Amino acid sequence: MFELGVVYRNIKRADRKAADALAQYGSATVHEAMGRVGLMKTYMRPIYAGAQVSGTAVTVLLQPGDNWMMHVAAEQIQPGDIVVAACTTDNTDGFFGDLLASSFMARGARGLVIDGGCRDVKTLTEMGFPVWSRAISSKGTVKATLGSVNIPVVCAGMSVQPGDVIVADDDGVVVVPAAMAKKVLDTAQAREANEGEKRAKLASGVLGLDMYSMRDPLAKLGLKYID
Amino acid sequence: MFELGVVYRNIKRADRKAADALAQYGSATVHEAMGRVGLMKTYMRPIYAGAQVSGTAVTVLLQPGDNWMMHVAAEQIQPGDIVVAACTTDNTDGFFGDLLASSFMARGARGLVIDGGCRDVKTLTEMGFPVWSRAISSKGTVKATLGSVNIPVVCAGMSVQPGDVIVADDDGVVVVPAAMAKKVLDTAQAREANEGEKRAKLASGVLGLDMYSMRDPLAKLGLKYID
Amino acid sequence: MFELGVVYRNIKRADRKAADALAQYGSATVHEAMGRVGLMKTYMRPIYAGAQVSGTAVTVLLQPGDNWMMHVAAEQIQPGDIVVAACTTDNTDGFFGDLLASSFMARGARGLVIDGGCRDVKTLTEMGFPVWSRAISSKGTVKATLGSVNIPVVCAGMSVQPGDVIVADDDGVVVVPAAMAKKVLDTAQAREANEGEKRAKLASGVLGLDMYSMRDPLAKLGLKYID
Amino acid sequence: MFELGVVYRNIKRADRKAADALAQYGSATVHEAMGRVGLMKTYMRPIYAGAQVSGTAVTVLLQPGDNWMMHVAAEQIQPGDIVVAACTTDNTDGFFGDLLASSFMARGARGLVIDGGCRDVKTLTEMGFPVWSRAISSKGTVKATLGSVNIPVVCAGMSVQPGDVIVADDDGVVVVPAAMAKKVLDTAQAREANEGEKRAKLASGVLGLDMYSMRDPLAKLGLKYID
Amino acid sequence: MFELGVVYRNIKRADRKAADALAQYGSATVHEAMGRVGLMKTYMRPIYAGAQVSGTAVTVLLQPGDNWMMHVAAEQIQPGDIVVAACTTDNTDGFFGDLLASSFMARGARGLVIDGGCRDVKTLTEMGFPVWSRAISSKGTVKATLGSVNIPVVCAGMSVQPGDVIVADDDGVVVVPAAMAKKVLDTAQAREANEGEKRAKLASGVLGLDMYSMRDPLAKLGLKYID
Amino acid sequence: MFELGVVYRNIKRADRKAADALAQYGSATVHEAMGRVGLMKTYMRPIYAGAQVSGTAVTVLLQPGDNWMMHVAAEQIQPGDIVVAACTTDNTDGFFGDLLASSFMARGARGLVIDGGCRDVKTLTEMGFPVWSRAISSKGTVKATLGSVNIPVVCAGMSVQPGDVIVADDDGVVVVPAAMAKKVLDTAQAREANEGEKRAKLASGVLGLDMYSMRDPLAKLGLKYID
């Protein structure tokens, strides 16, 4: 459960190589490699198209309308991290803007995933700092109430432990538990290996029905063709 | 009502010329030409801006979290078709990605309209295969349960018969019944004919109040001007 | 409360210089300068990215599915105005398209903020006429029922008086009461003055914790660091 | 597609006995008997708990904020009908209240299913006239624009033909095509026949795992039990 | 616009007799008497069925997750008031429970209308203190940030001035500007006067088509009857 | 992260006495006793009013449209448990009805919390088996895909470990980690101890402003009273 008013300084980050290598496979392939679990809710959208990153999670638990813990989190960022911010209640306020982004980038963060609002999106786009958020909002926040940093959080419906791997792109945000990072990477690589071949076949007109030998199982389930 | 486990192979497509020609008028003009009916719900959004297509509908009824019927549908696609996928319950899973798009394109499909999720949107954008969907989602799907192909479906609040014309662009997705395609085309052409003239007048400062002779009917209804 | 069937011709617009100058600060800074109030709900989104405008409000109260009052409003537009359209009930129909935009531009409008739908978004983007709306929809509207022009309205959760200043950009839409425009401009300017310096410090690695002297108040509230 | 401005006076209603008999099975059983299709979206809720009805559909297509067609529909009601009202766009206005209910009841209607708003719910509850709606709203409507009566409509995501059977209760609203009414009734009866026995077994502590012989198929799919 | 950190002690309440008398007509009739304006959004629902009240508004502007101003508001309540609470951002936290209700009742409040969450609904129901809210939520709130009392607010999409009349029942919440209270009461009384007669006629089988003489205007607009 | 296809048979349930005793305090008090964390999202609503339960969690992870794991979970239920069902994607299908309820009751379950749909609500109400769900839906489900039982899940935005205490009533659903159950019980008891006294004071007209000594801190923050 959520513990308030604490900052864990020493978190166990996932294997760095795996955390870095997952980005190239993207969220859809990694999600498949996980066994089709780990995806945050689809209301999480990138503030600009085209970013594709992976990194280790520094987690933040925010209070509604209060971004104080984002500053506390900044100090805990190490190069290769992605900040994952949850909130104790649904809230779309603009917890994050260009000043915090300057700070996060200086610390080596690769992006932010926030179950809340984001502002200064034009400047963030120019800076090339990717954010996945539930809303875009000019609304500023106060600094009055304690949350926590680097505790387990639930962000957009998905449980995130500090140090887990985050993979985010235009298709969404996937969470890979730190302990599974290497194995998921292997599976993702294997999946990708024959994707090119499959794509070529399909592009040449071969049907998935034949390529995947689906006709028999479909017939067994009773699919009827009517002329 | 929905029939499960059937594939209709011979559907009556709308007149090809009308189906092709409607694209140029776009969804807003076609919607007007229909008498202001036929528009899918506005949560259906293109995965990238600028695509404007029309074509004949191949329909698919999916089960939640299951995209098996998309492969069955691929075989029924003919050049000039647009696939219209509905689901038996609200579901945002990523039923469609770049592999299926390769297959659909090879069959001659012009796009996909899906009341569900879509993934690989970056690749689909590069491929130039337009999709209108209710969500973008990395979540993959299983192949376990039968739906149907080319039965009447309800997609995003609109009834679609196989063979109907679909017109889709940045403003939304409109359904034109096959039997009305030619007539709607004529009406759309007539509407467009004097649009340029109207636009020029308005751009020169003439008010709609005068151009459309609205002052009298407004006064009759009692509109009061107060200085 | 809402008065139906009236058009106020003489509204008191906010100070022109202040109304014009606020655009450069953007909605987030202006919102802060207002004391963190005045922001419309975050479902109001621009139809294209990058526009940043300010201007004086001409208000419209629409009936659902009826855009007649938009034509009445056009006549009341003066150069430097932004039209703010509310509706008597939640409605996403496409009340506004390229023809009305031609008319609004000819009158000197800088944009439209509408708690309803907008269509012809591709053409509007080409024309460079920015619209903030709750939806994009091909659905056309009738001209049958009276609303009002230049009465106080509630648009996307925010009260707007005719003549108030509207500041809109990618982050959202903020309303500045006419009487506060100059003061808000001064505050916004003061806020911006040292933003560059702050950004530079943060970009160099100084933490907000130190720059804003947050460590003490956090400690007083009981924030615990755990190794 | 939707035809506006027409009233079909002679519709073919489903077999009366089947239409009447389906009520007792309720929407969940009828939905199963249909092969798990035909259910309207779950936002359709009864205005009071406990009503359980079935009847033949008289359909209405409304314009947003306009309930004129409800009066036109009243004349087409025959004893045993249920009125099904759709709208050309999403709208929650209060299209229906106690006066119309008095009229509908006088004509023999058993209830109303409306993809819009309903008002006077306290009085309707006292009158015992059940309504399933997407919203409750005091907002009255105008009488200005034509819709249609007894054309095919899409109501809450489900296609309804005039004369289809509607089954509605606390669990939702199901549509049974007129031609399938008898067959669905037979299937529903068969399903119910051994429900009591099943319930008794389960209540005595027999597990569904055993009663339905699920252990083997689960094991075959690889379900692992861990102590 | 919203002013933060102020409490207006002397507000001009609407005429007491009118404010008290409007309750009996209910929100739907009052909404009609207003000319079909003044209704809050339909997501505002009573925590229990059957309450029907009217009274003068004491307004509160809350910060998200913070109910401090509710205590400040309590002191401003006079017998016959209804508290109307808005929030600077969308928030569903439980700002109000049985303790505050005890306090409000002691001051003579007739109910609460809150664009936020409410808790202790079972106890509130037993106490007979009606609340209209956007959510029910156990989530408690802090007391850390200033809002305001008795400033103009926007609650659930409707502008409310302190002293306005609030009419709330199972159909929703309507706001009557203080200056219009008497006139609206007169109109509501006139509307109700012949409602009974109309209801009797309709219940006897007379159609609205005839009672309201709708057949001619419908025919003029082109309504076609098809046998 | 989520592991699919596993059933953990031996879970460590929270202290039985604490798990049982928490019910009487209700979700709002327990949520406060937790430090204002642990509440599921407010879209989780009881299918009937008045139930107030607590118990130990047996967790289920469902696939969309598939309730097979509910039968697997039934076997793992012990007296005093509450079943908590999550789904791998947002889904409102009716995963649970009166047959499963008979089975769950026979095993000693006190209720169900499901981030999905529920059906047969009239019968469940008569049986007195309480369910908190995100939707009510007649839609039946298949038995085709594996999920898991007694793994950690995220249900309605809250992380739940098997064996945690669930407290649910009309105000919502709160999760108490097993290890904290006794401490939270103590805190809840202490909170309740002087609630009666507070309520009596407030009911007698004492203001919260005075009872909680709020006037000074409000003044220090700058609250202004204006006559």
XYZ file of C-alpha atoms in Angstrom, chain B residues 45 49-50 170-171, chain C residues 45-51 96-98 101-102 105 118-132 136:
34
model
C -10.173 9.505 -34.740
C -3.828 13.680 -40.009
C -4.550 14.285 -43.665
C -9.918 14.264 -40.457
C -13.499 15.255 -39.626
C -8.052 20.992 -27.433
C -6.634 22.915 -30.394
C -7.432 21.488 -33.838
C -3.758 21.948 -34.749
C -0.594 22.389 -32.702
C 1.367 25.578 -32.327
C -1.215 28.373 -32.353
C -18.215 25.597 -37.311
C -16.378 25.004 -40.584
C -14.434 26.732 -43.326
C -14.063 30.763 -40.671
C -13.801 32.799 -43.874
C -11.380 36.035 -40.523
C -15.750 21.788 -35.230
C -15.399 20.484 -38.803
C -13.319 21.103 -41.929
C -10.255 20.922 -39.711
C -7.888 20.261 -42.596
C -9.044 23.422 -44.393
C -9.035 25.436 -41.172
C -5.447 24.341 -40.590
C -4.491 25.437 -44.094
C -6.250 28.758 -43.521
C -4.415 29.190 -40.228
C -7.580 29.861 -38.275
C -7.118 28.295 -34.829
C -10.004 26.617 -33.040
C -10.130 25.125 -29.570
C -14.142 17.314 -34.153
